[in-house]
PDB file of C-alpha atoms and ligand atoms in Angstrom:
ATOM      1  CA  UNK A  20       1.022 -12.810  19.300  1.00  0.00           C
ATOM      2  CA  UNK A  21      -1.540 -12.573  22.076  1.00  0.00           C
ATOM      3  CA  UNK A  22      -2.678 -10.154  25.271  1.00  0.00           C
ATOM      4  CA  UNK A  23      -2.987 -11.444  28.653  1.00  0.00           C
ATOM      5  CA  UNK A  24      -6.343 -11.992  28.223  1.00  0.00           C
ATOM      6  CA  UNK A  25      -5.739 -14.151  25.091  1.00  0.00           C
ATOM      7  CA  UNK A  26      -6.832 -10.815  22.076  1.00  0.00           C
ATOM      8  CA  UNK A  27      -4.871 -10.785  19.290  1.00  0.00           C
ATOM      9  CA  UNK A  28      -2.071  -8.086  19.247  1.00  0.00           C
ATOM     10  CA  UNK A  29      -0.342  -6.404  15.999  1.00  0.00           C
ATOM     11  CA  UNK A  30       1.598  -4.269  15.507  1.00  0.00           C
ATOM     12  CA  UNK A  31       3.377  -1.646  13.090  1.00  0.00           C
ATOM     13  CA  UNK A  32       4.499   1.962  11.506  1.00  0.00           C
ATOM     14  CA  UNK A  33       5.775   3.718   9.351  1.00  0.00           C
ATOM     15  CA  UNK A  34       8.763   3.301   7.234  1.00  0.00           C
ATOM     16  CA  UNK A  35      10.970   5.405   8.804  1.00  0.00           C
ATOM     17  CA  UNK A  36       9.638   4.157  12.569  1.00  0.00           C
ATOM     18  CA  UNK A  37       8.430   7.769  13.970  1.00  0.00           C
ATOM     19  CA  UNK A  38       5.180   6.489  13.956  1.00  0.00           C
ATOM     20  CA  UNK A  39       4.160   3.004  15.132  1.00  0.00           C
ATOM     21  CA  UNK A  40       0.935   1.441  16.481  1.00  0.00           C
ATOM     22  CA  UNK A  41      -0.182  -1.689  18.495  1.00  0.00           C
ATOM     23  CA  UNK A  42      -3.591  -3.290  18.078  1.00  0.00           C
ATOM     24  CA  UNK A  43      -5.203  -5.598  20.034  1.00  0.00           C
ATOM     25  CA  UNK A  44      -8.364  -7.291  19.723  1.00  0.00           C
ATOM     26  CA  UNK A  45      -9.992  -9.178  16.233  1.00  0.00           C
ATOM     27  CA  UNK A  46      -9.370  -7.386  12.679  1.00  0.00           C
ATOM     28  CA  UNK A  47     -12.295  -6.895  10.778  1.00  0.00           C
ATOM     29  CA  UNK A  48     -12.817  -6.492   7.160  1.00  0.00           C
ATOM     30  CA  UNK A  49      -9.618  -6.537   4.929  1.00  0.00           C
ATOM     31  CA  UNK A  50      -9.980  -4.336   1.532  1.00  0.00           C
ATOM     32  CA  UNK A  51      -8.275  -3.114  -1.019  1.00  0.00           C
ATOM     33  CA  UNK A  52      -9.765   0.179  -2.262  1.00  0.00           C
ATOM     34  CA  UNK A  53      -9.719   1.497  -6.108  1.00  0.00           C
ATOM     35  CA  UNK A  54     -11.307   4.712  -5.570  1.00  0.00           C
ATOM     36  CA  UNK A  55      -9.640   8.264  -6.680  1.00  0.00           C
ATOM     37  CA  UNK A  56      -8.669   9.533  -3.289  1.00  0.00           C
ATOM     38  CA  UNK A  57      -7.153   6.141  -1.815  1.00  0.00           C
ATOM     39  CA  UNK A  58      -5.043   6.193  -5.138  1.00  0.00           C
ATOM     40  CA  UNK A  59      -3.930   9.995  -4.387  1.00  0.00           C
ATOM     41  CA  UNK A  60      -3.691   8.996  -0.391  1.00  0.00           C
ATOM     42  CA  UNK A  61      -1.361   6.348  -1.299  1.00  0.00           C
ATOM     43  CA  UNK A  62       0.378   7.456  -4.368  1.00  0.00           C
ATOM     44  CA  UNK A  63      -0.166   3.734  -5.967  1.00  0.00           C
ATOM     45  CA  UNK A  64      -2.806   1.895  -7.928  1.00  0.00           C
ATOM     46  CA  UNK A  65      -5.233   0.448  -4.804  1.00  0.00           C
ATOM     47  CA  UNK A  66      -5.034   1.129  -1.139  1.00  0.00           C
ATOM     48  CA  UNK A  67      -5.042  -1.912   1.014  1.00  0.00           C
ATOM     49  CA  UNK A  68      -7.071  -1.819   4.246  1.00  0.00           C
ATOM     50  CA  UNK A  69      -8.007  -3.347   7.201  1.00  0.00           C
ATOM     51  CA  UNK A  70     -10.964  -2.559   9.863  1.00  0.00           C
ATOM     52  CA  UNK A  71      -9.935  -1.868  13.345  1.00  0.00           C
ATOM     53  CA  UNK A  72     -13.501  -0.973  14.390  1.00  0.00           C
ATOM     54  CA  UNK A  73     -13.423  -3.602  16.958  1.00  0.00           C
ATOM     55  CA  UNK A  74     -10.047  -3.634  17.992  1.00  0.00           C
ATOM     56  CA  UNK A  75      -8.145  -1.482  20.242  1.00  0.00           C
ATOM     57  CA  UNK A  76      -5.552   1.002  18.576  1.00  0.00           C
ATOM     58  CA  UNK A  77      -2.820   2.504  20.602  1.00  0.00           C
ATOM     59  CA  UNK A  78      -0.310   4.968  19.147  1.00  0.00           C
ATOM     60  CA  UNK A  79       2.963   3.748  20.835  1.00  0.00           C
ATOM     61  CA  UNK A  80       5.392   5.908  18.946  1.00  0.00           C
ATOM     62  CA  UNK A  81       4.520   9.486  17.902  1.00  0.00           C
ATOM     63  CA  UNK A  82       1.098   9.895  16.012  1.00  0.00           C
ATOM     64  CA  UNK A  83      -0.109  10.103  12.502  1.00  0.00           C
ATOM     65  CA  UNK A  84      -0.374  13.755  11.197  1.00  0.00           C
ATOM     66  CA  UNK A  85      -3.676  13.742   9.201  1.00  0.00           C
ATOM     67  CA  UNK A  86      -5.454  15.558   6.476  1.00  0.00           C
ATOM     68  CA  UNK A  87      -9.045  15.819   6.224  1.00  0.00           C
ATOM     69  CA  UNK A  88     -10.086  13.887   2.218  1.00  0.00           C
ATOM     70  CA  UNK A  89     -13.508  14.833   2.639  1.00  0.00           C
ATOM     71  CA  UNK A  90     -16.207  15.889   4.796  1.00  0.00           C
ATOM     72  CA  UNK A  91     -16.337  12.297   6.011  1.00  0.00           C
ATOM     73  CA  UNK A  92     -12.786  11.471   6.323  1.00  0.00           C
ATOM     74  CA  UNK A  93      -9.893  11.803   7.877  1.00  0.00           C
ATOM     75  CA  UNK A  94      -6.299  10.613   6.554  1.00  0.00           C
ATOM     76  CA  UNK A  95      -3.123   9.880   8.792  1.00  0.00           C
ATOM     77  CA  UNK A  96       0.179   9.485   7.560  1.00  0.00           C
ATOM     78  CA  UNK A  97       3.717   9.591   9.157  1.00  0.00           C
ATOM     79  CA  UNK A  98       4.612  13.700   8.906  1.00  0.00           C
ATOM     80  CA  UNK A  99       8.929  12.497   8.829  1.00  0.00           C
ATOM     81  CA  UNK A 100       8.551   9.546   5.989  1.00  0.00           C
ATOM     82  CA  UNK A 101       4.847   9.760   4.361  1.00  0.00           C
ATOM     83  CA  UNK A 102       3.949   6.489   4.815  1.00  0.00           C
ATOM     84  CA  UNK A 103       0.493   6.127   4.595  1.00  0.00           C
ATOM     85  CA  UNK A 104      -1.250   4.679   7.702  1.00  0.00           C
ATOM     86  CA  UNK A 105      -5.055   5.180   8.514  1.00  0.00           C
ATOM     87  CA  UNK A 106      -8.399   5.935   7.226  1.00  0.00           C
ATOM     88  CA  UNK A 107     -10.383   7.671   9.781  1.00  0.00           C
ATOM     89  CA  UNK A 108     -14.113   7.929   9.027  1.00  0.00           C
ATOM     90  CA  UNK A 109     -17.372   8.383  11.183  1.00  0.00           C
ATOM     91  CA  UNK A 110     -18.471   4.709  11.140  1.00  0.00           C
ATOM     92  CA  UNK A 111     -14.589   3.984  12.237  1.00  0.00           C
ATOM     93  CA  UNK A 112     -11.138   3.684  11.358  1.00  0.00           C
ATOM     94  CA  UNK A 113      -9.106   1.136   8.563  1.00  0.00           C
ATOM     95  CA  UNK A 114      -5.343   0.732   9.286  1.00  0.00           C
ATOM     96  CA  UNK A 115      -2.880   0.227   5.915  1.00  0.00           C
ATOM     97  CA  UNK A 116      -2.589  -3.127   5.665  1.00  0.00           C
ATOM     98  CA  UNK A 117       1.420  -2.909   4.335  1.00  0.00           C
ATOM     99  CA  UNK A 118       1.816  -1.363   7.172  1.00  0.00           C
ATOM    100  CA  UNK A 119       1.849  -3.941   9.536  1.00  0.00           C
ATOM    101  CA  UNK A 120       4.898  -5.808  10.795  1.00  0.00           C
ATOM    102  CA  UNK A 121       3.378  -9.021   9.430  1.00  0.00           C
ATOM    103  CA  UNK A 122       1.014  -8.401   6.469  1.00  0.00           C
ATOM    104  CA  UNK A 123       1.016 -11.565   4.943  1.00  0.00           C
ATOM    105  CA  UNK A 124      -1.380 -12.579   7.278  1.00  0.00           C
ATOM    106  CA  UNK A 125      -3.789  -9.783   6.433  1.00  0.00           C
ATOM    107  CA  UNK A 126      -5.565 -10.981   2.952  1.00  0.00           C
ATOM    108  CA  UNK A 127      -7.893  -8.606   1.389  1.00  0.00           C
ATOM    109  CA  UNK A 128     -11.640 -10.182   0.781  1.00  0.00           C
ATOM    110  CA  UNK A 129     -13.126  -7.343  -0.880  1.00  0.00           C
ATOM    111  CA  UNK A 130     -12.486  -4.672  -3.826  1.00  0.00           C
ATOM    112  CA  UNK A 131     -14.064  -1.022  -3.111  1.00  0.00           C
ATOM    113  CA  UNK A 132     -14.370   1.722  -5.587  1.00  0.00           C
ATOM    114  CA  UNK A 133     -13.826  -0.568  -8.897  1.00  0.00           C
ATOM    115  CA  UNK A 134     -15.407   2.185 -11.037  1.00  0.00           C
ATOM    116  CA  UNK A 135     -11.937   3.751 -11.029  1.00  0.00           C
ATOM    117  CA  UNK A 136      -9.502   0.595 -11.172  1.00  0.00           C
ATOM    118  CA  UNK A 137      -7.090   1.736 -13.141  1.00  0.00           C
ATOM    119  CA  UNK A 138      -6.820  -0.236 -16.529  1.00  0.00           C
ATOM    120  CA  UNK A 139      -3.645  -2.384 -16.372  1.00  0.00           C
ATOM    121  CA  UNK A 140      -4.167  -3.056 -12.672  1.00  0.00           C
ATOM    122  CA  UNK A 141      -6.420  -6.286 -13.664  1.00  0.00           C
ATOM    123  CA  UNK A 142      -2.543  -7.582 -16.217  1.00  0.00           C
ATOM    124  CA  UNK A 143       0.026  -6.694 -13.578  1.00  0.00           C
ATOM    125  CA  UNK A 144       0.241 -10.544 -11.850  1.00  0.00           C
ATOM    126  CA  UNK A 145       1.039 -11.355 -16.008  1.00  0.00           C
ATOM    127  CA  UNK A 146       4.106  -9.368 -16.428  1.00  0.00           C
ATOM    128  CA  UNK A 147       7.617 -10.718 -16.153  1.00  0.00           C
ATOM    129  CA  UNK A 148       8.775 -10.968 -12.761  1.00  0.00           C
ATOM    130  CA  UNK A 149      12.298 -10.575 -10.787  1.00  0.00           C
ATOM    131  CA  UNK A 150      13.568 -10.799  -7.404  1.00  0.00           C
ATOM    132  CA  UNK A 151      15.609  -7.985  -6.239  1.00  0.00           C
ATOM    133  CA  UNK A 152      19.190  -9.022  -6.956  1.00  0.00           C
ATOM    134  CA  UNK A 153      18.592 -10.342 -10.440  1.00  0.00           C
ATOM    135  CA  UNK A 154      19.722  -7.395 -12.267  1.00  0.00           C
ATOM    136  CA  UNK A 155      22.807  -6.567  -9.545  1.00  0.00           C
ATOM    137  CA  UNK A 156      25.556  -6.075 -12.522  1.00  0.00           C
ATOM    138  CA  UNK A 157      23.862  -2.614 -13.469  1.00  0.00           C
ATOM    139  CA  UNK A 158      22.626  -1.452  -9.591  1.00  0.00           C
ATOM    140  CA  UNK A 159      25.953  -2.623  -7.748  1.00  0.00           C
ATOM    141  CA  UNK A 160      25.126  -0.361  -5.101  1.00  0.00           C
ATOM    142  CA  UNK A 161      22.557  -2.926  -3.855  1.00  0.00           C
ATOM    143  CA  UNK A 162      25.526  -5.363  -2.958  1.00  0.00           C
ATOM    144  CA  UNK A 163      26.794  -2.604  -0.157  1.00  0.00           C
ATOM    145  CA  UNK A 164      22.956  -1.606   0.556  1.00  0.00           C
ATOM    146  CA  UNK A 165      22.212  -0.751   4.305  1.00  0.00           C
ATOM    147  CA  UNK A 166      18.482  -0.377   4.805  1.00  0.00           C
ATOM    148  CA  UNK A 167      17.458   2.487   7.344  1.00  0.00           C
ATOM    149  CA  UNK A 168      13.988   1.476   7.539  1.00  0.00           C
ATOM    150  CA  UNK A 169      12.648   0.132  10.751  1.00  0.00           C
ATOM    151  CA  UNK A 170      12.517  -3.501  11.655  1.00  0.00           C
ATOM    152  CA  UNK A 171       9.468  -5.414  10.877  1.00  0.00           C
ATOM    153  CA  UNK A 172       9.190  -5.275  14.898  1.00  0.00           C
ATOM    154  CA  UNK A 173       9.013  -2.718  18.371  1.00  0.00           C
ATOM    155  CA  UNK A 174      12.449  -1.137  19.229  1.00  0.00           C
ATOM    156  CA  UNK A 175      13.270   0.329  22.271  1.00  0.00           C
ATOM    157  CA  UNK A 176      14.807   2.645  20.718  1.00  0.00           C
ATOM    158  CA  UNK A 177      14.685   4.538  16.875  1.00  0.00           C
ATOM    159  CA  UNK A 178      17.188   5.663  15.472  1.00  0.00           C
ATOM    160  CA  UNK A 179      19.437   3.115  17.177  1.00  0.00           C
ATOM    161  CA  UNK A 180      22.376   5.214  18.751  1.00  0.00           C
ATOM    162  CA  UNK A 181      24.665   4.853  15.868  1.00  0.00           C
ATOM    163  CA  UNK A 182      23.052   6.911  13.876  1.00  0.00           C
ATOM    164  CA  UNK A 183      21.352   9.136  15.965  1.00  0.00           C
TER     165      UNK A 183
HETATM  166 ZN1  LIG B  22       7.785   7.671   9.316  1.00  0.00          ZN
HETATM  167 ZN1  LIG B  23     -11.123   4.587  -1.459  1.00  0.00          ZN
END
């Protein structure tokens, strides 16, 4: 997507939609950090992230509640769900990549804080893989599943009425 004067625009939030963002302008550096605290911030292995140093970030649904990881840094997350969404430090802020309605197009180009990779990270892409649905005969509740997370897209409205 584009602005009227022809900037990139993304967008996204959280998982549960309380919190979502719009940016507009060029991405800069995409990451994926090893270090201690981004495993802790995101409660997984690496945290992916993206620059929005040059880029304009508007909060157009709620606002990230945020906890401060260091002297240097700031943390926001979605206070109803948890999702992790920003890295706020002095020299600017990095947005979580998953977090955006369309990551795919959002490939990391540098690993951070590789002194702490965890040790199996590196054999993960080796293990046996399955799609969601392969195993259905012992999780049949995935055949009646109804998702509550928001769409990969703006609403005017969240929760939709029906289950508000
Ligand atoms: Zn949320
Ligand atoms: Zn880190």
């Amino acid at each position: 997507m584009m602005s009227l004067d022809n900037r990139p625009v993304y967008a996204g939030g959280c998982q549960c939609g309380a919190v979502r963002f719009r940016v507009e302008g060029t991405l800069g550096d995409a990451s994926i950090c090893h270090c201690r605290m981004c495993q802790k911030a995101s409660g997984n292995f690496y945290l992916p992230l993206v620059s929005v140093r040059g880029a304009k970030v508007d909060w157009t649904r709620g606002e990230p509640k945020r906890f401060r990881s260091s002297n240097a840094a700031w943390r926001g997350f979605c206070a109803d769900c948890g999702t992790p969404l920003t890295f706020e430090a002095p020299d600017g802020t990095a947005l979580a990549i998953a977090a955006f309605d369309d990551p795919a197009g959002i490939a990391p180009t540098i690993q951070w804080g590789i002194e702490a990779k965890l040790p199996y990270v590196d054999a993960i892409p080796q293990l046996p893989g399955e799609d969601t649905s392969a195993d259905i005969s012992s999780a049949p509740y995935l055949a009646e599943l109804v998702s509550y997370q928001h769409p990969d897209h703006d609403t005017e409205q969240w929760p939709p009425k029906e289950r508000s």
